[in-house]
Amino acid sequence: MGVIRKSWRWFESRTGIARFIGPVARHRVPKTGKMGWFFVFGSATLVAFLMQGLTGISLATTYVNSTADAYPSLQYITDQAPLGSLVRGMHNYGATAMTVLVGVHMVRVFLMGSYKFPREVNWLSGVILLVLTLGMGFTGQLLRWDQNAIWSVVVGAEQAGRTPFIGDWLGHFILAGDTLSGETLSRFFSLHVFLLPGLIFVVVSFHLYLVLRNGISTVPESGQPVDPKTYHTWYRNLLKHRGEPFWPDAAYRDIIFGVLVIIAIIALALVLGPPELGRPPDPTIIKADPKPDWYFLWYFSILAMVPASSESFIILLFPFIIGLVLILLPFIANKGERTPLRRPWAVAIVLVAVVAIGVLIVVGQEEPWVPQFDATPLPQTVAGPNPSPSIQAGITLFNQKGCLYCHKIDGNGGIRGPDLSEVRSHLTIEQIKVRVLTGALNMPAYGTNLSAQELNELLAFLETRVGNKTPRGSQ
Amino acid sequence: MSSQNNESKQNDQGAHLAGLLSLNNNPAEEAATEPDQPEDPRTLNRRKFLRRLSYGVGGLGAALAIVPVAGYVVLPLFNKQPENWQEVGTTGQFKQGQTVEVKFDNASPHPWGGPVSQSAAWLRVDEVGQFWAYSINCTHLGCPVDWRPEATLFMCPCHGGVFYQDGTVAAGPPPKPLVRYPLRIRDGRVEIRTSPLPIT
């Protein structure tokens, strides 16, 4: 025991580490009471980031950064390596936790007005961390290097390609060449494993420094607006008379919540397992439906639903505008009331954003805009018992010509186009004929794809799709 | 006046933090924080020179390190890959009126590229026997379009883009027809010229 104490004293005399950490850990912070539980999300995000570091380093000991071998190495990690499935699952749900927590932390800071004077730069560094976290999510998804990943790289390059003047150059920069190649994976690997975590480490350090320098914000109270002229005096007096040491009076909450985050990540990894690997990466396999992980699913949905004419503007301007608003926020509203009770617009903005993102994620999962290539073909009985040969031929054509991919009939088929179960209740047969021949914005014109006989057979089938309503334009 | 007060209070807070972070009983730290003695102008000039020298030399060193590193990452993009003619089959293999997938080494293959060194195209022989090769990438966002022979349409699984058999847009968000690869027939061999991934 004496040796240990002696060694510690020797170490301390050479480093001063305890004298350095002690005062920092015990610096005074405002008393927050039970509301202090709202202040744990920042440290929990850091815990999730540390978990990502740990699990990421361990995965990197086995993952092979090679376009030919990355996929089999991930199969090995998932299916054979001892605890590989668990660690890969932890890395996946750690990413989810980090993204969710950085969002929740940001919402808390926004709603409680904690970004106001003198913490404007805290907020700005947090915005950078949000961007870096999303960057980690995107690059991490690509390291799965399955069919979904390689096509996601292509989609990312095409999106970047919409940038005026340098789009083509930028698109090929993302691909690390003229096409997908041996260098593409290495580019994303270096970003995910070296550059982005390094930047996160630097910005987190700066963020923590600012938390120490500017102090933790107080629980907002009505009628206690931020006034930059008097804030520092007020805050200093508050710490003096109603403050408490961060360690352990406030830190215990961060530790408890941080441990709960770790438990949740491990539990999710154990129960749900790691994300499924898609088909092997092969650009010559045409069957692919690239879709981002949930962090970007809402944006994916927006791009799928906006009119094509405005798409390029939204691809480029939407992230730019969101970023600009987040950056300008602490400059245009850095004083005044902090409590959400006196800032209804702040509450409304958060509610609208959360609901919109949630709805768009659900829609993105369903992908109603995607033709349903695997729809179950309509049975001949869909037109009732004993349909005529002409109607039977029409049903076959409906299945074969791709109508079924986008139109539902009696529960079968895609939902990109309108449900045609009762199409004759809405349109006359002439109107249907015109639509089939000339198409529409999202429907090809079948004028050259159908013979006159095929058209008549298809119409004979659709003629049977009658509901209770009278078709428009009918006599 | 008030801004001066704010600044001094902020400085106080900074000093407070510096106090928190300082290493007590560390002679080097204490020496560093001792006020400077009045010094003669020559020393001050020398210090000014050394400061500028350090900035300049340090900046030069940083540039020396960064320029080749940045160049290493960026310059390959300016090296146009040679566009090769790749054989995808013989004329006899393809039937009139059919559209089939063909595979070939892509425009920037590396020996270590593995499966992604390959690319694919849709090869069509029209009703008069003319050969056409279309990129598999949808002109909307690059997803692979699938050929549906019964419908005689190319369909994109991502956002529902549809193209006719001649590559023109039939429906959905694609802004342009499918990109066509240069194609030639030599001695009965069908050859496609590799091209960079079309960024549309």
CSV table of N, CA and C in Angstrom, one decimal, chain B residues 51-191:
chain,number,residue,atom,x,y,z
B,51,ARG,N,9.0,36.8,-33.3
B,51,ARG,CA,7.6,36.4,-33.4
B,51,ARG,C,7.2,36.2,-34.9
B,52,ARG,N,7.6,37.3,-35.6
B,52,ARG,CA,7.2,37.2,-37.1
B,52,ARG,C,8.0,36.1,-37.8
B,53,LEU,N,9.2,35.9,-37.4
B,53,LEU,CA,10.0,34.8,-38.0
B,53,LEU,C,9.3,33.4,-37.7
B,54,SER,N,8.9,33.3,-36.4
B,54,SER,CA,8.2,32.0,-36.0
B,54,SER,C,6.9,31.8,-36.8
B,55,TYR,N,6.1,32.9,-36.9
B,55,TYR,CA,4.9,32.8,-37.7
B,55,TYR,C,5.2,32.4,-39.1
B,56,GLY,N,6.2,33.1,-39.7
B,56,GLY,CA,6.5,32.8,-41.1
B,56,GLY,C,7.0,31.4,-41.3
B,57,VAL,N,8.0,31.0,-40.5
B,57,VAL,CA,8.6,29.7,-40.7
B,57,VAL,C,7.6,28.6,-40.4
B,58,GLY,N,6.8,28.9,-39.3
B,58,GLY,CA,5.8,27.9,-38.9
B,58,GLY,C,4.8,27.7,-40.0
B,59,GLY,N,4.3,28.8,-40.6
B,59,GLY,CA,3.4,28.8,-41.7
B,59,GLY,C,4.0,28.0,-42.9
B,60,LEU,N,5.2,28.3,-43.2
B,60,LEU,CA,5.9,27.7,-44.3
B,60,LEU,C,6.0,26.2,-44.1
B,61,GLY,N,6.3,25.8,-42.9
B,61,GLY,CA,6.4,24.4,-42.5
B,61,GLY,C,5.0,23.7,-42.7
B,62,ALA,N,4.0,24.4,-42.2
B,62,ALA,CA,2.6,23.8,-42.4
B,62,ALA,C,2.3,23.7,-43.8
B,63,ALA,N,2.6,24.7,-44.6
B,63,ALA,CA,2.3,24.6,-46.1
B,63,ALA,C,3.1,23.5,-46.7
B,64,LEU,N,4.3,23.3,-46.3
B,64,LEU,CA,5.2,22.2,-46.9
B,64,LEU,C,4.5,20.9,-46.6
B,65,ALA,N,4.0,20.8,-45.4
B,65,ALA,CA,3.3,19.5,-45.1
B,65,ALA,C,2.0,19.3,-45.7
B,66,ILE,N,1.2,20.4,-45.8
B,66,ILE,CA,-0.2,20.3,-46.3
B,66,ILE,C,-0.3,20.1,-47.8
B,67,VAL,N,0.6,20.9,-48.5
B,67,VAL,CA,0.4,20.9,-50.0
B,67,VAL,C,0.6,19.5,-50.6
B,68,PRO,N,1.6,18.8,-50.3
B,68,PRO,CA,1.7,17.5,-51.0
B,68,PRO,C,0.6,16.5,-50.5
B,69,VAL,N,0.1,16.7,-49.2
B,69,VAL,CA,-0.9,15.8,-48.7
B,69,VAL,C,-2.2,16.1,-49.5
B,70,ALA,N,-2.6,17.4,-49.6
B,70,ALA,CA,-3.8,17.8,-50.3
B,70,ALA,C,-3.7,17.4,-51.7
B,71,GLY,N,-2.5,17.6,-52.3
B,71,GLY,CA,-2.3,17.2,-53.7
B,71,GLY,C,-2.5,15.7,-53.9
B,72,TYR,N,-2.0,15.0,-53.0
B,72,TYR,CA,-2.2,13.5,-53.1
B,72,TYR,C,-3.6,13.1,-53.1
B,73,VAL,N,-4.5,13.8,-52.4
B,73,VAL,CA,-5.9,13.5,-52.3
B,73,VAL,C,-6.6,14.0,-53.6
B,74,VAL,N,-6.2,15.2,-54.0
B,74,VAL,CA,-7.0,15.9,-55.0
B,74,VAL,C,-6.5,15.6,-56.5
B,75,LEU,N,-5.2,15.6,-56.6
B,75,LEU,CA,-4.7,15.5,-58.0
B,75,LEU,C,-5.1,14.3,-58.8
B,76,PRO,N,-5.3,13.1,-58.2
B,76,PRO,CA,-5.7,12.0,-59.1
B,76,PRO,C,-7.0,12.3,-59.9
B,77,LEU,N,-7.8,13.2,-59.3
B,77,LEU,CA,-9.1,13.5,-60.1
B,77,LEU,C,-8.8,14.2,-61.4
B,78,PHE,N,-7.7,14.8,-61.5
B,78,PHE,CA,-7.4,15.5,-62.8
B,78,PHE,C,-6.7,14.6,-63.8
B,79,ASN,N,-6.3,13.4,-63.3
B,79,ASN,CA,-5.7,12.4,-64.2
B,79,ASN,C,-6.8,11.6,-64.9
B,80,LYS,N,-7.1,12.0,-66.1
B,80,LYS,CA,-8.2,11.3,-66.8
B,80,LYS,C,-7.8,9.8,-67.1
B,81,GLN,N,-8.7,8.9,-66.7
B,81,GLN,CA,-8.4,7.5,-66.9
B,81,GLN,C,-8.5,7.3,-68.4
B,82,PRO,N,-7.6,6.5,-69.0
B,82,PRO,CA,-7.8,6.1,-70.4
B,82,PRO,C,-9.1,5.4,-70.6
B,83,GLU,N,-9.8,5.8,-71.7
B,83,GLU,CA,-11.1,5.1,-72.0
B,83,GLU,C,-10.8,4.0,-72.9
B,84,ASN,N,-11.2,2.8,-72.4
B,84,ASN,CA,-10.8,1.6,-73.2
B,84,ASN,C,-12.1,1.0,-73.9
B,85,TRP,N,-11.8,0.4,-75.0
B,85,TRP,CA,-12.9,-0.4,-75.6
B,85,TRP,C,-12.9,-1.8,-75.0
B,86,GLN,N,-14.0,-2.2,-74.5
B,86,GLN,CA,-14.1,-3.5,-73.9
B,86,GLN,C,-15.1,-4.3,-74.6
B,87,GLU,N,-14.7,-5.5,-74.9
B,87,GLU,CA,-15.6,-6.5,-75.6
B,87,GLU,C,-16.6,-7.0,-74.6
B,88,VAL,N,-17.9,-7.0,-75.1
B,88,VAL,CA,-19.0,-7.5,-74.2
B,88,VAL,C,-19.7,-8.7,-74.8
B,89,GLY,N,-19.2,-9.1,-76.0
B,89,GLY,CA,-19.8,-10.3,-76.6
B,89,GLY,C,-19.6,-10.2,-78.1
B,90,THR,N,-20.2,-11.2,-78.8
B,90,THR,CA,-20.2,-11.1,-80.3
B,90,THR,C,-21.6,-10.8,-80.8
B,91,THR,N,-21.7,-10.4,-82.0
B,91,THR,CA,-23.0,-9.9,-82.5
B,91,THR,C,-24.0,-11.1,-82.5
B,92,GLY,N,-23.5,-12.3,-82.7
B,92,GLY,CA,-24.4,-13.4,-82.7
B,92,GLY,C,-25.0,-13.7,-81.4
B,93,GLN,N,-24.4,-13.3,-80.3
B,93,GLN,CA,-25.0,-13.5,-79.0
B,93,GLN,C,-26.3,-12.8,-78.7
B,94,PHE,N,-26.4,-11.7,-79.4
B,94,PHE,CA,-27.6,-10.8,-79.1
B,94,PHE,C,-28.6,-10.9,-80.1
B,95,LYS,N,-29.9,-11.0,-79.7
B,95,LYS,CA,-31.0,-11.2,-80.6
B,95,LYS,C,-31.7,-9.8,-80.9
B,96,GLN,N,-32.2,-9.7,-82.1
B,96,GLN,CA,-32.9,-8.5,-82.5
B,96,GLN,C,-34.1,-8.3,-81.6
B,97,GLY,N,-34.3,-7.0,-81.1
B,97,GLY,CA,-35.5,-6.7,-80.3
B,97,GLY,C,-35.2,-7.0,-78.8
B,98,GLN,N,-34.1,-7.5,-78.4
B,98,GLN,CA,-33.8,-7.8,-77.0
B,98,GLN,C,-32.9,-6.8,-76.3
B,99,THR,N,-33.1,-6.7,-75.0
B,99,THR,CA,-32.3,-5.8,-74.2
B,99,THR,C,-31.7,-6.7,-73.1
B,100,VAL,N,-30.4,-6.8,-73.0
B,100,VAL,CA,-29.8,-7.7,-72.0
B,100,VAL,C,-28.7,-6.9,-71.3
B,101,GLU,N,-28.4,-7.4,-70.1
B,101,GLU,CA,-27.3,-6.8,-69.3
B,101,GLU,C,-26.0,-7.3,-69.7
B,102,VAL,N,-25.0,-6.4,-69.9
B,102,VAL,CA,-23.6,-6.9,-70.2
B,102,VAL,C,-22.7,-6.3,-69.1
B,103,LYS,N,-21.6,-7.0,-68.8
B,103,LYS,CA,-20.6,-6.6,-67.8
B,103,LYS,C,-19.3,-6.4,-68.4
B,104,PHE,N,-18.5,-5.4,-67.8
B,104,PHE,CA,-17.2,-5.1,-68.3
B,104,PHE,C,-16.4,-4.4,-67.2
B,105,ASP,N,-15.1,-4.4,-67.4
B,105,ASP,CA,-14.2,-3.7,-66.4
B,105,ASP,C,-14.5,-2.2,-66.5
B,106,ASN,N,-14.7,-1.5,-65.4
B,106,ASN,CA,-15.1,-0.1,-65.4
B,106,ASN,C,-13.9,0.8,-65.8
B,107,ALA,N,-14.2,2.1,-65.8
B,107,ALA,CA,-13.2,3.0,-66.3
B,107,ALA,C,-12.0,3.2,-65.4
B,108,SER,N,-12.1,2.9,-64.1
B,108,SER,CA,-10.9,3.1,-63.3
B,108,SER,C,-10.6,1.8,-62.4
B,109,PRO,N,-10.3,0.7,-63.1
B,109,PRO,CA,-10.1,-0.5,-62.4
B,109,PRO,C,-8.7,-0.5,-61.7
B,110,HIS,N,-8.7,-1.1,-60.5
B,110,HIS,CA,-7.4,-1.3,-59.8
B,110,HIS,C,-7.3,-2.8,-59.5
B,111,PRO,N,-6.1,-3.3,-59.5
B,111,PRO,CA,-6.0,-4.8,-59.2
B,111,PRO,C,-6.7,-5.2,-57.9
B,112,TRP,N,-6.7,-4.3,-57.0
B,112,TRP,CA,-7.3,-4.6,-55.7
B,112,TRP,C,-8.8,-4.3,-55.6
B,113,GLY,N,-9.4,-3.9,-56.7
B,113,GLY,CA,-10.7,-3.3,-56.6
B,113,GLY,C,-11.8,-4.4,-56.4
B,114,GLY,N,-11.5,-5.6,-56.6
B,114,GLY,CA,-12.4,-6.7,-56.4
B,114,GLY,C,-13.7,-6.5,-57.2
B,115,PRO,N,-14.8,-6.8,-56.6
B,115,PRO,CA,-16.1,-6.8,-57.4
B,115,PRO,C,-16.5,-5.4,-57.9
B,116,VAL,N,-16.0,-4.4,-57.3
B,116,VAL,CA,-16.5,-3.1,-57.7
B,116,VAL,C,-15.7,-2.6,-58.9
B,117,SER,N,-14.7,-3.4,-59.4
B,117,SER,CA,-14.0,-3.0,-60.6
B,117,SER,C,-14.8,-3.2,-61.9
B,118,GLN,N,-15.9,-3.9,-61.7
B,118,GLN,CA,-16.8,-4.2,-62.8
B,118,GLN,C,-17.9,-3.2,-62.9
B,119,SER,N,-18.4,-3.0,-64.1
B,119,SER,CA,-19.6,-2.2,-64.3
B,119,SER,C,-20.5,-3.0,-65.2
B,120,ALA,N,-21.7,-2.4,-65.4
B,120,ALA,CA,-22.7,-3.1,-66.3
B,120,ALA,C,-23.3,-2.0,-67.2
B,121,ALA,N,-23.9,-2.5,-68.3
B,121,ALA,CA,-24.7,-1.7,-69.2
B,121,ALA,C,-25.8,-2.5,-69.7
B,122,TRP,N,-26.8,-1.8,-70.2
B,122,TRP,CA,-28.0,-2.5,-70.9
B,122,TRP,C,-27.7,-2.4,-72.4
B,123,LEU,N,-27.6,-3.6,-73.0
B,123,LEU,CA,-27.3,-3.6,-74.4
B,123,LEU,C,-28.6,-4.0,-75.2
B,124,ARG,N,-28.9,-3.2,-76.1
B,124,ARG,CA,-30.2,-3.4,-76.9
B,124,ARG,C,-29.9,-3.5,-78.3
B,125,VAL,N,-30.5,-4.5,-79.0
B,125,VAL,CA,-30.5,-4.6,-80.4
B,125,VAL,C,-31.9,-4.2,-80.9
B,126,ASP,N,-32.0,-3.1,-81.6
B,126,ASP,CA,-33.4,-2.7,-82.0
B,126,ASP,C,-33.9,-3.5,-83.2
B,127,GLU,N,-35.1,-3.1,-83.6
B,127,GLU,CA,-35.8,-3.8,-84.6
B,127,GLU,C,-35.1,-3.9,-86.0
B,128,VAL,N,-34.2,-2.9,-86.2
B,128,VAL,CA,-33.5,-2.9,-87.5
B,128,VAL,C,-32.0,-3.5,-87.3
B,129,GLY,N,-31.7,-4.0,-86.2
B,129,GLY,CA,-30.4,-4.6,-85.9
B,129,GLY,C,-29.4,-3.7,-85.4
B,130,GLN,N,-29.7,-2.4,-85.1
B,130,GLN,CA,-28.8,-1.5,-84.6
B,130,GLN,C,-28.5,-1.8,-83.1
B,131,PHE,N,-27.2,-1.7,-82.7
B,131,PHE,CA,-26.8,-1.9,-81.3
B,131,PHE,C,-26.8,-0.6,-80.5
B,132,TRP,N,-27.3,-0.7,-79.3
B,132,TRP,CA,-27.2,0.5,-78.4
B,132,TRP,C,-26.8,0.0,-77.0
B,133,ALA,N,-26.0,0.8,-76.3
B,133,ALA,CA,-25.6,0.5,-74.9
B,133,ALA,C,-26.0,1.6,-74.0
B,134,TYR,N,-26.8,1.3,-73.0
B,134,TYR,CA,-27.2,2.4,-72.0
B,134,TYR,C,-26.6,2.2,-70.7
B,135,SER,N,-26.3,3.2,-70.0
B,135,SER,CA,-25.8,3.2,-68.7
B,135,SER,C,-26.9,2.6,-67.8
B,136,ILE,N,-26.5,1.8,-66.8
B,136,ILE,CA,-27.5,1.3,-65.8
B,136,ILE,C,-27.9,2.3,-64.8
B,137,ASN,N,-27.2,3.5,-64.8
B,137,ASN,CA,-27.5,4.5,-63.8
B,137,ASN,C,-28.7,5.4,-64.2
B,138,CYS,N,-29.7,5.4,-63.3
B,138,CYS,CA,-30.8,6.4,-63.5
B,138,CYS,C,-30.2,7.8,-63.5
B,139,THR,N,-30.7,8.6,-64.4
B,139,THR,CA,-30.2,10.0,-64.5
B,139,THR,C,-30.8,10.9,-63.4
B,140,HIS,N,-31.6,10.3,-62.5
B,140,HIS,CA,-32.1,11.0,-61.4
B,140,HIS,C,-31.1,11.1,-60.3
B,141,LEU,N,-30.8,10.0,-59.7
B,141,LEU,CA,-29.8,10.0,-58.6
B,141,LEU,C,-28.8,8.8,-58.7
B,142,GLY,N,-28.7,8.2,-59.9
B,142,GLY,CA,-27.7,7.2,-60.1
B,142,GLY,C,-28.0,5.7,-59.7
B,143,CYS,N,-29.2,5.5,-59.2
B,143,CYS,CA,-29.6,4.1,-58.8
B,143,CYS,C,-29.6,3.2,-60.1
B,144,PRO,N,-29.5,1.9,-59.9
B,144,PRO,CA,-29.5,1.0,-61.1
B,144,PRO,C,-30.9,0.8,-61.6
B,145,VAL,N,-31.1,1.1,-62.9
B,145,VAL,CA,-32.4,0.8,-63.5
B,145,VAL,C,-32.5,-0.6,-63.9
B,146,ASP,N,-33.7,-1.2,-63.8
B,146,ASP,CA,-33.9,-2.6,-64.1
B,146,ASP,C,-34.8,-2.6,-65.4
B,147,TRP,N,-34.4,-3.6,-66.2
B,147,TRP,CA,-35.2,-3.8,-67.5
B,147,TRP,C,-36.3,-4.7,-67.2
B,148,ARG,N,-37.5,-4.3,-67.6
B,148,ARG,CA,-38.7,-5.2,-67.5
B,148,ARG,C,-39.2,-5.6,-68.9
B,149,PRO,N,-38.8,-6.8,-69.3
B,149,PRO,CA,-39.0,-7.1,-70.7
B,149,PRO,C,-40.5,-7.1,-71.1
B,150,GLU,N,-41.4,-7.6,-70.2
B,150,GLU,CA,-42.8,-7.6,-70.6
B,150,GLU,C,-43.4,-6.2,-70.8
B,151,ALA,N,-42.9,-5.3,-69.9
B,151,ALA,CA,-43.4,-3.9,-70.0
B,151,ALA,C,-42.6,-3.1,-71.0
B,152,THR,N,-41.5,-3.7,-71.5
B,152,THR,CA,-40.5,-3.0,-72.3
B,152,THR,C,-40.2,-1.6,-71.7
B,153,LEU,N,-39.9,-1.6,-70.5
B,153,LEU,CA,-39.5,-0.3,-69.8
B,153,LEU,C,-38.3,-0.6,-68.9
B,154,PHE,N,-37.5,0.5,-68.7
B,154,PHE,CA,-36.5,0.5,-67.7
B,154,PHE,C,-37.1,1.1,-66.4
B,155,MET,N,-37.0,0.5,-65.3
B,155,MET,CA,-37.6,1.1,-64.1
B,155,MET,C,-36.6,1.2,-63.0
B,156,CYS,N,-36.6,2.4,-62.3
B,156,CYS,CA,-35.7,2.6,-61.2
B,156,CYS,C,-36.3,2.3,-59.9
B,157,PRO,N,-35.7,1.6,-59.0
B,157,PRO,CA,-36.3,1.2,-57.7
B,157,PRO,C,-36.2,2.3,-56.7
B,158,CYS,N,-35.5,3.3,-56.9
B,158,CYS,CA,-35.3,4.3,-55.9
B,158,CYS,C,-36.5,5.3,-55.8
B,159,HIS,N,-36.7,6.0,-56.9
B,159,HIS,CA,-37.8,7.0,-56.8
B,159,HIS,C,-38.8,6.9,-57.9
B,160,GLY,N,-38.8,5.7,-58.5
B,160,GLY,CA,-39.9,5.4,-59.5
B,160,GLY,C,-39.6,6.0,-60.9
B,161,GLY,N,-38.4,6.3,-61.2
B,161,GLY,CA,-38.1,6.8,-62.6
B,161,GLY,C,-38.3,5.7,-63.6
B,162,VAL,N,-38.9,6.1,-64.8
B,162,VAL,CA,-39.2,5.1,-65.8
B,162,VAL,C,-38.6,5.6,-67.1
B,163,PHE,N,-38.0,4.7,-67.9
B,163,PHE,CA,-37.5,5.0,-69.2
B,163,PHE,C,-38.0,4.0,-70.3
B,164,TYR,N,-38.3,4.6,-71.5
B,164,TYR,CA,-38.7,3.7,-72.6
B,164,TYR,C,-37.4,2.9,-73.0
B,165,GLN,N,-37.7,1.9,-73.9
B,165,GLN,CA,-36.6,1.0,-74.3
B,165,GLN,C,-35.5,1.8,-75.1
B,166,ASP,N,-35.8,2.9,-75.6
B,166,ASP,CA,-34.7,3.7,-76.3
B,166,ASP,C,-34.0,4.7,-75.3
B,167,GLY,N,-34.3,4.5,-74.0
B,167,GLY,CA,-33.6,5.3,-73.0
B,167,GLY,C,-34.2,6.6,-72.7
B,168,THR,N,-35.2,7.0,-73.5
B,168,THR,CA,-35.9,8.3,-73.2
B,168,THR,C,-36.8,8.2,-71.9
B,169,VAL,N,-37.0,9.4,-71.3
B,169,VAL,CA,-37.7,9.4,-70.0
B,169,VAL,C,-39.2,9.1,-70.3
B,170,ALA,N,-39.7,8.1,-69.5
B,170,ALA,CA,-41.1,7.8,-69.7
B,170,ALA,C,-42.0,8.4,-68.6
B,171,ALA,N,-41.4,8.5,-67.4
B,171,ALA,CA,-42.2,9.0,-66.2
B,171,ALA,C,-41.2,9.2,-65.0
B,172,GLY,N,-41.7,9.9,-64.1
B,172,GLY,CA,-41.0,10.1,-62.8
B,172,GLY,C,-40.0,11.2,-62.9
B,173,PRO,N,-39.1,11.3,-61.9
B,173,PRO,CA,-38.2,12.4,-61.7
B,173,PRO,C,-37.0,12.5,-62.6
B,174,PRO,N,-36.6,11.5,-63.4
B,174,PRO,CA,-35.3,11.7,-64.1
B,174,PRO,C,-35.4,12.9,-65.1
B,175,PRO,N,-34.4,13.7,-65.1
B,175,PRO,CA,-34.4,14.9,-65.9
B,175,PRO,C,-33.9,14.6,-67.3
B,176,LYS,N,-33.2,13.5,-67.5
B,176,LYS,CA,-32.5,13.3,-68.8
B,176,LYS,C,-32.7,11.8,-69.2
B,177,PRO,N,-32.5,11.5,-70.5
B,177,PRO,CA,-32.6,10.1,-70.9
B,177,PRO,C,-31.4,9.4,-70.3
B,178,LEU,N,-31.4,8.0,-70.4
B,178,LEU,CA,-30.3,7.2,-69.9
B,178,LEU,C,-29.1,7.6,-70.8
B,179,VAL,N,-27.9,7.6,-70.1
B,179,VAL,CA,-26.7,8.0,-70.8
B,179,VAL,C,-26.3,6.8,-71.7
B,180,ARG,N,-25.9,7.1,-72.9
B,180,ARG,CA,-25.5,6.1,-73.9
B,180,ARG,C,-24.0,5.9,-73.9
B,181,TYR,N,-23.5,4.7,-73.9
B,181,TYR,CA,-22.1,4.4,-74.0
B,181,TYR,C,-21.8,4.4,-75.5
B,182,PRO,N,-20.6,4.9,-75.8
B,182,PRO,CA,-20.1,4.7,-77.2
B,182,PRO,C,-20.0,3.2,-77.5
B,183,LEU,N,-20.4,2.7,-78.6
B,183,LEU,CA,-20.4,1.3,-78.9
B,183,LEU,C,-19.9,1.1,-80.4
B,184,ARG,N,-19.1,0.1,-80.6
B,184,ARG,CA,-18.7,-0.2,-82.0
B,184,ARG,C,-18.7,-1.7,-82.2
B,185,ILE,N,-18.7,-2.1,-83.4
B,185,ILE,CA,-18.6,-3.6,-83.7
B,185,ILE,C,-17.4,-3.8,-84.6
B,186,ARG,N,-16.5,-4.6,-84.2
B,186,ARG,CA,-15.3,-4.9,-84.9
B,186,ARG,C,-15.1,-6.4,-85.1
B,187,ASP,N,-15.0,-6.8,-86.3
B,187,ASP,CA,-14.9,-8.2,-86.6
B,187,ASP,C,-15.9,-9.1,-85.8
B,188,GLY,N,-17.1,-8.6,-85.8
B,188,GLY,CA,-18.1,-9.4,-85.1
B,188,GLY,C,-18.1,-9.3,-83.6
B,189,ARG,N,-17.2,-8.5,-83.1
B,189,ARG,CA,-17.2,-8.3,-81.6
B,189,ARG,C,-17.9,-7.0,-81.3
B,190,VAL,N,-18.7,-7.1,-80.2
B,190,VAL,CA,-19.4,-5.8,-79.7
B,190,VAL,C,-18.6,-5.2,-78.6
B,191,GLU,N,-18.2,-4.0,-78.8
B,191,GLU,CA,-17.3,-3.3,-77.8
B,191,GLU,C,-17.9,-2.0,-77.3
